[in-house]
CSV table of C-alpha atoms in Angstrom, one decimal:
chain,number,residue,atom,x,y,z
A,172,MET,CA,34.2,-59.7,-52.6
A,173,ALA,CA,32.8,-62.3,-55.1
A,174,THR,CA,29.3,-61.7,-53.9
A,175,ARG,CA,29.8,-57.9,-54.4
A,176,ARG,CA,31.1,-58.4,-57.9
A,177,ALA,CA,28.3,-60.7,-58.9
A,178,LEU,CA,25.8,-58.1,-57.7
A,179,LEU,CA,27.5,-55.2,-59.5
A,180,MET,CA,27.5,-57.4,-62.7
A,181,ALA,CA,23.8,-58.2,-62.1
A,182,ALA,CA,23.0,-54.6,-61.9
A,183,GLY,CA,25.1,-53.8,-65.0
A,184,GLY,CA,23.5,-56.6,-66.8
A,185,TRP,CA,20.0,-55.6,-65.9
A,186,ALA,CA,20.8,-52.3,-67.5
A,187,LEU,CA,22.3,-53.5,-70.6
A,188,GLY,CA,19.5,-56.1,-70.9
A,189,ALA,CA,16.9,-53.6,-71.6
A,190,THR,CA,15.5,-53.9,-74.9
A,191,GLY,CA,14.6,-51.1,-77.5
A,192,ALA,CA,15.3,-47.5,-77.2
A,193,LEU,CA,16.3,-46.5,-73.7
A,194,ARG,CA,14.2,-44.0,-71.8
A,195,LEU,CA,16.3,-41.7,-70.2
A,196,ALA,CA,16.2,-38.5,-67.9
A,197,ARG,CA,16.8,-35.4,-69.7
A,198,ALA,CA,20.3,-34.1,-69.4
A,199,THR,CA,19.1,-30.7,-68.5
A,200,LEU,CA,17.4,-29.7,-65.2
A,201,PRO,CA,13.6,-29.3,-65.3
A,202,SER,CA,12.6,-25.7,-65.7
A,203,GLY,CA,11.7,-25.1,-62.1
A,204,ALA,CA,15.0,-26.0,-60.9
A,205,ALA,CA,16.7,-24.1,-63.7
A,206,ASP,CA,15.3,-20.8,-62.3
A,207,PRO,CA,18.0,-20.4,-59.7
A,208,GLN,CA,20.6,-21.9,-61.9
A,209,ILE,CA,22.8,-18.7,-62.0
A,210,LEU,CA,26.5,-18.5,-62.6
A,211,GLU,CA,28.1,-16.6,-59.9
A,212,ALA,CA,31.7,-16.2,-58.6
A,213,ILE,CA,32.1,-16.3,-54.9
A,214,ALA,CA,35.5,-15.4,-53.2
A,215,GLY,CA,38.5,-17.3,-54.7
A,216,LYS,CA,36.3,-18.9,-57.3
A,217,LYS,CA,35.6,-18.6,-60.9
A,218,PRO,CA,31.7,-18.5,-61.7
A,219,LEU,CA,30.0,-21.7,-60.7
A,220,ILE,CA,26.4,-22.6,-60.8
A,221,ARG,CA,24.6,-21.3,-57.7
A,222,ARG,CA,22.4,-23.8,-55.9
A,223,SER,CA,22.3,-21.6,-52.7
A,224,SER,CA,24.2,-18.8,-51.5
A,225,ARG,CA,24.0,-19.4,-47.6
A,226,PRO,CA,25.3,-21.9,-46.8
A,227,PRO,CA,27.2,-21.8,-50.0
A,228,ASN,CA,26.4,-24.6,-52.4
A,229,TYR,CA,28.0,-24.1,-55.9
A,230,GLU,CA,28.2,-26.5,-58.6
A,231,CYS,CA,30.9,-27.0,-61.3
A,232,PRO,CA,29.7,-26.4,-64.8
A,233,ALA,CA,30.1,-29.5,-67.0
A,234,ALA,CA,32.4,-27.5,-69.3
A,235,TYR,CA,35.0,-27.5,-66.5
A,236,LEU,CA,34.9,-31.2,-65.9
A,237,GLY,CA,36.6,-32.1,-69.0
A,238,GLU,CA,40.1,-31.8,-67.6
A,239,ALA,CA,41.6,-34.7,-65.7
A,240,ILE,CA,42.5,-32.4,-62.9
A,241,THR,CA,39.7,-29.9,-61.7
A,242,PRO,CA,41.1,-26.4,-61.1
A,243,ASN,CA,40.7,-25.3,-57.5
A,244,ASP,CA,38.8,-22.3,-58.6
A,245,ARG,CA,36.2,-24.4,-60.3
A,246,PHE,CA,35.9,-27.1,-57.8
A,247,PHE,CA,32.3,-27.4,-56.4
A,248,VAL,CA,31.3,-26.0,-53.0
A,249,ARG,CA,29.0,-27.8,-50.5
A,250,TRP,CA,28.3,-26.7,-47.0
A,251,HIS,CA,25.5,-27.8,-44.8
A,252,LEU,CA,25.7,-25.0,-41.9
A,253,ALA,CA,26.1,-21.4,-42.6
A,254,ASN,CA,28.4,-20.4,-39.7
A,255,ILE,CA,31.7,-20.8,-41.6
A,256,PRO,CA,34.5,-19.0,-39.9
A,257,GLN,CA,37.6,-17.6,-41.7
A,258,VAL,CA,40.3,-19.9,-40.1
A,259,ASP,CA,43.6,-18.4,-39.3
A,260,ALA,CA,46.3,-21.0,-40.4
A,261,ARG,CA,48.8,-19.8,-37.7
A,262,SER,CA,46.3,-20.3,-34.7
A,263,TRP,CA,44.7,-23.3,-36.2
A,264,ARG,CA,45.1,-26.6,-34.3
A,265,LEU,CA,44.1,-30.1,-35.0
A,266,GLN,CA,43.1,-31.8,-31.7
A,267,VAL,CA,43.3,-35.6,-31.4
A,268,SER,CA,41.8,-37.1,-28.6
A,269,GLY,CA,39.0,-39.6,-27.4
A,270,GLU,CA,38.1,-42.2,-25.0
A,271,ALA,CA,39.8,-44.9,-27.2
A,272,ALA,CA,43.0,-42.9,-27.6
A,273,GLY,CA,45.9,-43.6,-25.5
A,274,GLN,CA,47.5,-40.2,-26.1
A,275,SER,CA,45.9,-36.8,-26.6
A,276,PHE,CA,47.6,-34.1,-28.4
A,277,GLU,CA,47.2,-31.2,-30.9
A,278,LEU,CA,49.1,-30.4,-34.1
A,279,SER,CA,49.8,-27.1,-35.7
A,280,LEU,CA,49.9,-26.8,-39.5
A,281,ASP,CA,53.8,-26.6,-39.3
A,282,GLN,CA,53.8,-29.9,-37.2
A,283,LEU,CA,51.5,-31.6,-39.7
A,284,ARG,CA,53.7,-30.6,-42.5
A,285,HIS,CA,57.1,-31.5,-40.9
A,286,GLU,CA,56.5,-34.3,-38.4
A,287,PHE,CA,54.7,-36.8,-40.7
A,288,GLU,CA,55.6,-38.2,-44.2
A,289,PRO,CA,53.9,-36.0,-46.8
A,290,VAL,CA,51.7,-38.1,-49.4
A,291,GLU,CA,50.2,-37.0,-52.5
A,292,LEU,CA,47.2,-38.7,-54.0
A,293,ILE,CA,44.9,-37.9,-57.0
A,294,ALA,CA,41.2,-38.6,-56.1
A,295,VAL,CA,37.7,-37.6,-56.9
A,296,CYS,CA,35.6,-35.8,-54.4
A,297,GLN,CA,31.9,-36.5,-55.1
A,298,CYS,CA,28.9,-35.2,-53.2
A,299,ALA,CA,26.6,-38.1,-52.2
A,300,GLY,CA,23.7,-36.0,-53.9
A,301,ASN,CA,25.5,-35.5,-57.2
A,302,GLN,CA,22.8,-35.6,-60.1
A,303,ARG,CA,20.0,-35.4,-57.3
A,304,GLY,CA,18.4,-32.8,-59.4
A,305,LEU,CA,18.1,-35.1,-62.4
A,306,ALA,CA,16.4,-37.9,-60.4
A,307,GLU,CA,12.6,-38.8,-61.2
A,308,PRO,CA,10.8,-38.8,-59.0
A,309,HIS,CA,12.4,-35.7,-57.5
A,310,VAL,CA,13.4,-35.8,-53.9
A,311,PRO,CA,13.9,-32.6,-51.7
A,312,GLY,CA,17.5,-31.4,-51.2
A,313,VAL,CA,20.1,-29.5,-53.1
A,314,GLN,CA,19.2,-30.0,-56.7
A,315,TRP,CA,22.5,-30.7,-58.0
A,316,GLY,CA,23.0,-31.4,-61.7
A,317,PRO,CA,26.2,-33.5,-62.8
A,318,GLY,CA,28.8,-31.1,-61.4
A,319,ALA,CA,29.0,-31.8,-57.6
A,320,VAL,CA,32.1,-33.7,-58.3
A,321,GLY,CA,35.8,-32.8,-58.9
A,322,ASN,CA,39.2,-34.4,-59.1
A,323,ALA,CA,42.4,-33.0,-57.4
A,324,ARG,CA,45.9,-33.8,-56.4
A,325,TRP,CA,45.8,-33.8,-52.6
A,326,LYS,CA,48.8,-33.6,-50.5
A,327,GLY,CA,48.9,-34.2,-46.9
A,328,VAL,CA,49.6,-36.9,-44.4
A,329,ARG,CA,48.0,-40.3,-43.8
A,330,LEU,CA,45.4,-40.4,-41.0
A,331,LYS,CA,46.9,-43.8,-39.9
A,332,ASP,CA,50.3,-42.0,-39.1
A,333,ILE,CA,48.5,-39.3,-36.8
A,334,LEU,CA,46.5,-42.3,-35.3
A,335,ALA,CA,49.7,-44.0,-34.6
A,336,ARG,CA,50.7,-41.2,-32.5
A,337,ALA,CA,47.3,-41.4,-30.7
A,338,GLN,CA,48.0,-45.0,-29.6
A,339,LEU,CA,44.4,-46.5,-30.4
A,340,ARG,CA,43.3,-48.8,-27.6
A,341,ALA,CA,41.9,-52.0,-28.4
A,342,ASP,CA,38.2,-51.0,-28.2
A,343,ALA,CA,38.6,-48.2,-30.8
A,344,LEU,CA,35.7,-48.4,-33.0
A,345,GLU,CA,35.2,-45.2,-34.9
A,346,ILE,CA,37.3,-42.3,-35.9
A,347,ALA,CA,35.2,-38.9,-35.7
A,348,PHE,CA,35.9,-35.7,-37.5
A,349,GLU,CA,34.8,-32.2,-36.5
A,350,GLY,CA,35.3,-29.0,-38.5
A,351,ALA,CA,35.3,-25.4,-37.6
A,352,ASP,CA,32.1,-24.7,-39.3
A,353,GLY,CA,28.8,-24.7,-37.1
A,354,PRO,CA,25.2,-24.1,-37.1
A,355,VAL,CA,23.4,-20.6,-36.8
A,356,LEU,CA,21.2,-21.9,-34.2
A,357,PRO,CA,22.3,-23.9,-31.1
A,358,ALA,CA,19.5,-26.3,-31.7
A,359,THR,CA,20.7,-27.3,-35.1
A,360,PRO,CA,22.9,-30.5,-35.3
A,361,ASP,CA,26.5,-29.7,-35.8
A,362,PHE,CA,28.1,-31.5,-38.7
A,363,THR,CA,30.2,-34.3,-37.3
A,364,LYS,CA,31.1,-37.5,-39.3
A,365,SER,CA,32.9,-40.7,-38.6
A,366,LEU,CA,34.9,-43.5,-40.2
A,367,PRO,CA,35.2,-47.1,-39.2
A,368,VAL,CA,38.7,-47.7,-37.8
A,369,TRP,CA,39.7,-49.8,-40.7
A,370,LYS,CA,38.7,-47.1,-43.3
A,371,ALA,CA,40.6,-44.5,-41.1
A,372,LEU,CA,43.8,-46.7,-41.1
A,373,ASP,CA,43.6,-47.2,-45.0
A,374,GLU,CA,46.8,-45.7,-46.3
A,375,ASN,CA,44.8,-43.7,-48.8
A,376,THR,CA,42.9,-41.9,-46.1
A,377,LEU,CA,44.6,-38.5,-45.8
A,378,ILE,CA,44.5,-35.3,-43.8
A,379,ALA,CA,45.3,-32.8,-46.6
A,380,TYR,CA,46.7,-29.3,-46.5
A,381,GLU,CA,47.2,-28.9,-50.2
A,382,MET,CA,45.1,-29.1,-53.2
A,383,ASN,CA,46.6,-29.1,-56.7
A,384,GLY,CA,49.9,-27.6,-55.4
A,385,SER,CA,48.2,-24.7,-53.4
A,386,ALA,CA,46.5,-24.2,-50.1
A,387,LEU,CA,43.0,-25.5,-50.0
A,388,PRO,CA,40.5,-22.7,-51.0
A,389,ARG,CA,38.5,-21.4,-48.1
A,390,TRP,CA,35.3,-22.9,-49.6
A,391,ASN,CA,37.0,-26.3,-50.1
A,392,GLY,CA,38.1,-26.6,-46.4
A,393,PHE,CA,41.2,-24.4,-45.7
A,394,PRO,CA,43.4,-25.0,-44.0
A,395,VAL,CA,42.9,-28.9,-43.7
A,396,ARG,CA,40.4,-31.5,-44.8
A,397,ALA,CA,39.9,-35.2,-44.7
A,398,ILE,CA,40.5,-37.0,-47.9
A,399,VAL,CA,38.6,-40.4,-48.1
A,400,PRO,CA,39.0,-41.8,-51.6
A,401,GLY,CA,36.4,-43.8,-53.0
A,402,TRP,CA,33.8,-42.6,-50.4
A,403,ALA,CA,31.3,-39.8,-50.8
A,404,ALA,CA,32.4,-36.3,-50.0
A,405,THR,CA,30.2,-36.2,-46.9
A,406,TYR,CA,33.2,-37.9,-45.1
A,407,TRP,CA,35.8,-35.5,-46.4
A,408,VAL,CA,35.2,-33.1,-43.5
A,409,LYS,CA,36.4,-29.6,-44.2
A,410,GLN,CA,38.1,-27.0,-41.8
A,411,LEU,CA,39.1,-30.1,-39.8
A,412,THR,CA,39.8,-29.2,-36.1
A,413,GLN,CA,39.1,-32.3,-34.2
A,414,ILE,CA,39.7,-36.0,-34.5
A,415,HIS,CA,38.1,-38.2,-31.8
A,416,VAL,CA,38.9,-41.8,-31.4
A,417,LEU,CA,35.6,-43.4,-30.3
A,418,ASN,CA,34.8,-46.7,-28.4
A,419,GLN,CA,31.2,-46.4,-29.4
A,420,PRO,CA,29.3,-45.2,-32.6
A,421,LEU,CA,29.2,-41.5,-33.2
A,422,LYS,CA,25.9,-40.1,-32.4
A,423,SER,CA,25.1,-37.5,-35.0
A,424,PHE,CA,22.2,-36.5,-37.1
A,425,TRP,CA,24.6,-36.5,-40.0
A,426,MET,CA,25.6,-40.2,-39.5
A,427,ASN,CA,22.4,-41.8,-37.9
A,428,THR,CA,19.8,-40.1,-39.9
A,429,ALA,CA,21.2,-38.1,-43.0
A,430,TYR,CA,23.4,-39.6,-45.5
A,431,ARG,CA,21.9,-43.1,-45.5
A,432,VAL,CA,20.5,-45.5,-48.0
A,433,PRO,CA,17.7,-48.2,-47.4
A,434,LYS,CA,19.1,-51.7,-46.9
A,435,GLY,CA,18.8,-54.2,-49.8
A,436,LYS,CA,18.4,-51.6,-52.5
A,437,PHE,CA,22.2,-51.3,-53.5
A,438,PRO,CA,25.0,-54.0,-54.0
A,439,VAL,CA,26.9,-54.2,-50.6
A,440,GLY,CA,30.5,-53.4,-51.0
A,441,GLU,CA,32.6,-52.0,-48.2
A,442,ARG,CA,30.6,-51.9,-44.8
A,443,PHE,CA,30.5,-49.4,-41.8
A,444,GLU,CA,29.0,-52.0,-39.6
A,445,SER,CA,28.8,-49.9,-36.4
A,446,GLN,CA,26.6,-47.3,-38.1
A,447,GLU,CA,24.3,-49.9,-39.7
A,448,ASN,CA,20.7,-50.3,-38.4
A,449,GLU,CA,17.7,-52.5,-39.2
A,450,THR,CA,16.7,-50.6,-42.3
A,451,SER,CA,19.5,-48.4,-43.5
A,452,THR,CA,23.2,-48.1,-43.8
A,453,PRO,CA,25.4,-45.1,-44.3
A,454,ILE,CA,26.1,-44.1,-47.9
A,455,LEU,CA,29.8,-45.2,-48.5
A,456,GLU,CA,31.3,-45.7,-52.0
A,457,ILE,CA,30.7,-43.4,-55.0
A,458,ASP,CA,29.3,-45.1,-58.2
A,459,VAL,CA,30.8,-45.6,-61.5
A,460,GLY,CA,30.2,-42.3,-63.2
A,461,SER,CA,30.8,-40.1,-66.4
A,462,VAL,CA,30.3,-36.7,-67.6
A,463,VAL,CA,30.3,-35.3,-71.1
A,464,SER,CA,32.1,-31.9,-70.8
A,465,ASN,CA,31.9,-30.3,-74.3
A,466,VAL,CA,28.3,-30.7,-75.5
A,467,LYS,CA,25.3,-28.9,-74.3
A,468,ALA,CA,21.7,-29.8,-74.9
A,469,GLY,CA,20.4,-28.4,-78.1
A,470,GLN,CA,24.2,-28.0,-79.6
A,471,GLN,CA,24.4,-28.1,-83.3
A,472,PHE,CA,26.9,-30.0,-85.1
A,473,HIS,CA,27.8,-29.8,-88.8
A,474,ALA,CA,27.2,-32.7,-91.1
A,475,ARG,CA,30.5,-34.1,-92.8
A,476,ARG,CA,32.6,-32.3,-90.3
A,477,PRO,CA,34.3,-34.4,-87.4
A,478,VAL,CA,33.5,-33.6,-83.8
A,479,THR,CA,35.4,-34.8,-80.8
A,480,ILE,CA,33.2,-35.4,-77.8
A,481,GLN,CA,35.1,-35.6,-74.5
A,482,GLY,CA,34.5,-35.9,-70.7
A,483,VAL,CA,35.8,-37.7,-67.7
A,484,ALA,CA,34.8,-41.0,-65.9
A,485,TRP,CA,35.3,-42.3,-62.5
A,486,ASP,CA,34.5,-44.9,-60.0
A,487,SER,CA,35.3,-45.6,-56.2
A,488,GLY,CA,38.7,-47.0,-56.8
A,489,GLY,CA,38.4,-50.0,-59.0
A,490,GLY,CA,39.5,-48.0,-62.0
A,491,ILE,CA,37.7,-47.3,-65.3
A,492,ARG,CA,37.9,-50.1,-67.8
A,493,GLN,CA,36.0,-48.5,-70.8
A,494,VAL,CA,33.6,-45.6,-71.8
A,495,ASP,CA,31.2,-46.0,-74.6
A,496,VAL,CA,29.2,-43.3,-76.4
A,497,SER,CA,26.0,-43.5,-78.2
A,498,LEU,CA,24.7,-40.9,-80.4
A,499,ASP,CA,21.3,-42.5,-81.1
A,500,GLY,CA,19.9,-42.5,-77.6
A,501,GLY,CA,21.4,-45.8,-76.5
A,502,GLN,CA,20.6,-48.0,-79.5
A,503,SER,CA,24.3,-48.4,-80.6
A,504,TRP,CA,27.4,-47.8,-78.7
A,505,ASN,CA,30.9,-46.8,-79.8
A,506,PRO,CA,34.0,-47.3,-77.6
A,507,ALA,CA,35.8,-44.0,-76.6
A,508,ARG,CA,39.5,-43.6,-76.2
A,509,LEU,CA,40.7,-43.5,-72.6
A,510,GLY,CA,43.2,-40.9,-71.6
A,511,ARG,CA,46.1,-41.5,-69.2
A,512,ASP,CA,45.7,-43.3,-66.1
A,513,LEU,CA,46.3,-41.1,-63.2
A,514,GLY,CA,45.4,-43.6,-60.6
A,515,ARG,CA,42.6,-45.8,-59.5
A,516,TYR,CA,40.8,-42.9,-57.6
A,517,SER,CA,41.2,-40.4,-60.1
A,518,PHE,CA,39.1,-39.0,-63.1
A,519,ARG,CA,39.9,-40.8,-66.4
A,520,GLN,CA,39.6,-38.5,-69.4
A,521,TRP,CA,37.9,-40.2,-72.6
A,522,HIS,CA,37.2,-38.7,-76.1
A,523,PHE,CA,35.4,-40.0,-79.1
A,524,THR,CA,35.5,-38.6,-82.5
A,525,HIS,CA,32.6,-38.8,-84.9
A,526,THR,CA,31.6,-37.4,-88.4
A,527,PRO,CA,27.9,-36.9,-88.8
A,528,GLU,CA,26.8,-38.0,-92.1
A,529,ARG,CA,23.6,-36.0,-92.8
A,530,PRO,CA,21.5,-33.4,-91.1
A,531,GLY,CA,19.1,-34.5,-88.5
A,532,THR,CA,18.8,-34.9,-84.7
A,533,GLY,CA,20.6,-37.3,-82.2
A,534,SER,CA,20.9,-38.0,-78.5
A,535,LEU,CA,24.3,-38.3,-76.9
A,536,ILE,CA,25.0,-40.6,-74.0
A,537,ALA,CA,28.1,-41.6,-72.4
A,538,ARG,CA,28.5,-44.8,-70.3
A,539,ALA,CA,31.3,-46.0,-68.1
A,540,THR,CA,32.2,-49.3,-67.1
A,541,ASN,CA,34.7,-50.0,-64.2
A,542,THR,CA,37.2,-52.9,-63.8
A,543,HIS,CA,34.7,-54.8,-61.7
A,544,GLY,CA,32.2,-54.7,-64.6
A,545,ALA,CA,29.9,-52.2,-62.9
A,546,VAL,CA,28.1,-50.1,-65.5
A,547,GLN,CA,26.2,-46.9,-65.1
A,548,PRO,CA,22.5,-47.9,-65.1
A,549,ARG,CA,19.8,-46.7,-67.2
A,550,ASP,CA,17.5,-45.8,-64.4
A,551,TRP,CA,18.1,-44.2,-61.0
A,552,ILE,CA,17.4,-46.4,-58.1
A,553,THR,CA,15.0,-44.5,-56.0
A,554,ASN,CA,15.8,-43.8,-52.4
A,555,PRO,CA,14.5,-41.0,-50.0
A,556,ALA,CA,17.6,-38.8,-50.0
A,557,GLY,CA,18.4,-38.9,-53.8
A,558,TYR,CA,21.8,-40.6,-53.6
A,559,HIS,CA,23.5,-42.9,-55.9
A,560,ASN,CA,22.3,-41.2,-59.1
A,561,ASN,CA,24.7,-42.3,-61.5
A,562,SER,CA,22.1,-43.0,-64.2
A,563,LEU,CA,22.7,-42.4,-67.8
A,564,GLN,CA,22.0,-38.9,-69.1
A,565,LYS,CA,20.9,-38.1,-72.5
A,566,ILE,CA,22.1,-34.8,-74.3
A,567,ASP,CA,19.9,-34.1,-77.5
A,568,PHE,CA,21.6,-32.4,-80.3
A,569,ALA,CA,21.1,-31.4,-84.0
A,570,ILE,CA,23.2,-31.9,-87.0
A,571,ILE,CA,22.9,-29.0,-89.6
B,82,MET,CA,32.5,-26.1,-33.7
B,83,LYS,CA,30.4,-26.4,-30.6
B,84,TYR,CA,27.9,-23.6,-30.4
B,85,ARG,CA,28.6,-21.0,-27.6
B,86,ALA,CA,25.6,-18.9,-26.3
B,87,PHE,CA,25.1,-15.9,-28.5
B,88,GLY,CA,22.4,-13.1,-28.3
B,89,PHE,CA,19.9,-13.2,-31.0
B,90,ALA,CA,21.4,-10.0,-32.6
B,91,VAL,CA,24.9,-11.7,-32.7
B,92,ILE,CA,23.3,-14.6,-34.4
B,93,ALA,CA,21.7,-12.6,-37.1
B,94,LEU,CA,25.1,-10.7,-37.7
B,95,LEU,CA,27.0,-14.1,-38.0
B,96,ALA,CA,24.3,-15.4,-40.3
B,97,ARG,CA,24.8,-12.4,-42.5
B,98,ALA,CA,28.5,-12.5,-42.3
B,99,ALA,CA,28.7,-16.2,-43.2
B,100,GLY,CA,26.9,-15.9,-46.5
B,101,ALA,CA,29.0,-16.3,-49.5
B,102,THR,CA,27.3,-13.6,-51.6
B,103,ASP,CA,24.7,-11.0,-51.7
B,104,GLU,CA,21.3,-12.6,-51.2
B,105,LYS,CA,19.1,-10.0,-52.7
B,106,ASN,CA,18.6,-12.0,-56.0
B,107,ALA,CA,17.0,-14.9,-54.0
B,108,ALA,CA,14.1,-12.9,-52.5
B,109,LEU,CA,10.8,-15.0,-52.0
B,110,ARG,CA,7.7,-13.9,-54.0
B,111,GLU,CA,5.6,-11.4,-52.5
B,112,GLY,CA,2.3,-12.6,-51.0
B,113,PRO,CA,0.4,-13.3,-47.6
B,114,ASP,CA,3.1,-14.3,-45.2
B,115,SER,CA,6.0,-14.1,-47.5
B,116,ASP,CA,7.4,-11.7,-44.9
B,117,LEU,CA,7.0,-14.3,-42.2
B,118,ALA,CA,8.6,-17.1,-44.4
B,119,THR,CA,11.6,-14.9,-45.1
B,120,ALA,CA,12.1,-14.0,-41.5
B,121,ARG,CA,11.9,-17.6,-40.3
B,122,CYS,CA,13.6,-19.5,-43.1
B,123,SER,CA,16.5,-16.9,-43.5
B,124,ILE,CA,17.6,-17.3,-40.0
B,125,CYS,CA,19.8,-20.3,-41.3
B,126,HIS,CA,19.6,-20.3,-44.8
B,127,SER,CA,19.2,-18.2,-48.0
B,128,ALA,CA,15.9,-18.1,-49.7
B,129,ASP,CA,17.0,-20.0,-52.9
B,130,TYR,CA,16.5,-23.3,-51.2
B,131,ILE,CA,12.8,-22.6,-51.8
B,132,PRO,CA,12.6,-22.1,-55.4
B,133,MET,CA,15.1,-25.0,-56.0
B,134,ASN,CA,12.7,-27.4,-54.4
B,135,SER,CA,9.4,-26.0,-55.9
B,136,ILE,CA,9.1,-27.9,-58.9
B,137,PHE,CA,7.9,-31.0,-57.3
B,138,LEU,CA,6.8,-30.3,-53.7
B,139,LYS,CA,3.2,-30.5,-52.9
B,140,GLN,CA,1.4,-29.2,-49.8
B,141,ALA,CA,2.4,-32.4,-47.9
B,142,GLY,CA,6.0,-32.1,-49.2
B,143,TRP,CA,6.3,-28.5,-47.8
B,144,ASP,CA,4.6,-29.5,-44.7
B,145,ALA,CA,7.2,-32.3,-44.2
B,146,GLU,CA,10.1,-29.7,-45.0
B,147,VAL,CA,8.8,-27.2,-42.5
B,148,HIS,CA,8.5,-29.5,-39.9
B,149,LYS,CA,11.8,-31.1,-40.4
B,150,MET,CA,13.3,-27.7,-40.0
B,151,ILE,CA,11.3,-27.4,-36.7
B,152,LYS,CA,11.9,-30.9,-35.3
B,153,VAL,CA,15.3,-31.9,-36.8
B,154,MET,CA,17.0,-28.5,-37.3
B,155,GLY,CA,15.6,-26.6,-34.3
B,156,ALA,CA,14.0,-23.7,-36.1
B,157,PRO,CA,12.3,-21.4,-33.8
B,158,ILE,CA,8.8,-21.6,-35.5
B,159,SER,CA,5.6,-22.0,-33.8
B,160,GLU,CA,2.9,-24.3,-35.1
B,161,ASP,CA,0.7,-21.4,-35.9
B,162,GLU,CA,3.6,-19.9,-38.0
B,163,ALA,CA,4.3,-23.2,-39.6
B,164,GLN,CA,0.8,-23.5,-41.0
B,165,LYS,CA,1.0,-20.0,-42.4
B,166,ILE,CA,4.4,-20.7,-44.0
B,167,ILE,CA,3.2,-24.1,-45.3
B,168,ALA,CA,0.2,-22.3,-46.7
B,169,TYR,CA,2.5,-19.6,-48.4
B,170,LEU,CA,5.1,-22.1,-49.8
B,171,THR,CA,2.2,-24.2,-51.2
B,172,ARG,CA,0.6,-21.4,-52.9
B,173,TYR,CA,3.6,-19.8,-54.4
B,174,TYR,CA,6.1,-22.7,-54.6
B,175,GLY,CA,3.9,-25.8,-54.7
B,176,VAL,CA,2.8,-27.9,-57.6
B,177,ALA,CA,-0.7,-28.7,-58.3
B,178,GLN,CA,-2.0,-31.5,-56.0
């Protein structure tokens, strides 16, 4: 742990130690990517930014990320494969089995609700590729802006309680998830993911059937999805139908090839050793991040009139220590006021009130720091799949 | 869900049914082999993946993407078709070399 903290501090210090005005990526997508940036309402959702319609990938506009809890109908949507069935809750079953399970069984939704202790947890769900579209140099993939993230109060049961019933054998190594969704073509790798047993047994890892007091929206995984607080949303398998207790590493394109980062480029925190190889590791924890929810690029403020800038910040479970706001492109920083602490995995609201003195221009940046001292970096650390882009974003504004 | 053997017509139907929305707004630009690109790419995904990635992919980038779709995702595209699709994407959705 000490090593990890030191590395995180070093990364933060490097970002802070840069001299002079920061050169930052623009907070708006380049024009080419902006072409398909269309607001569209799909079934059960209010308008979201369409990245692709099939499979559906829709981003939450930053304007709806100001609340501590993201509304279900604004929560981002991310699917890899286009064959997404409409699951019938009455006939839905969760099958639990595998070579390292002493007991195989299946659960109905009623059983899940009544045979296990219900648990509620507020946690951020963030796509590993959030802000990929803001990365320079660009990398292929869904060109997300800052809104492939959301925070919800999840209700469900602890995965460890389900696994207790499965009676894990001593050689249990990974817990694999499979959802009802599948590929269009038989040759396309099905979306399957796994967790190391230690993470599956974490008391915060849930199998959820409610989101903010309602059933999960279809596009967020109805009727049941995995909740893996602190880890990228790729592990939060939607429309969950099968849990496999494995005694060997899961062989899956989505584990062994996709959702990986090069070794040595990022601080080592938690580990998933059975899925590491010589050159890369699975992406695990999300980074310290923040978003400004109420200022758009090019926005005009009035001189001598106070303006309150607001947004949210989050990390992988350390908790947010502070958020600083710069109005001059990173030359000077002002502490923002933090909102109520809703738990270490939750969004933390922040706001900063400022009265511009005279007409002109400015550049707004929000910068979050977590309790371990990790700070959002100035520059994105390049990696082939465009992950871990929690770099600072600049929003240019005018004062009239 | 483990894939079960479907006829091609059923696959096409499922693909259409699984789409969240109307895809007509995401049609590819018309040009040589745009029909081929639409026919092959849209088996598995809507066309909007292409303009979304057009701002930075050069010929080599589109070549890598098309071959990833064939080798990794199992897209039923012959090498001859792949070359035509790469040429189309490079011309209409590529950036200067």
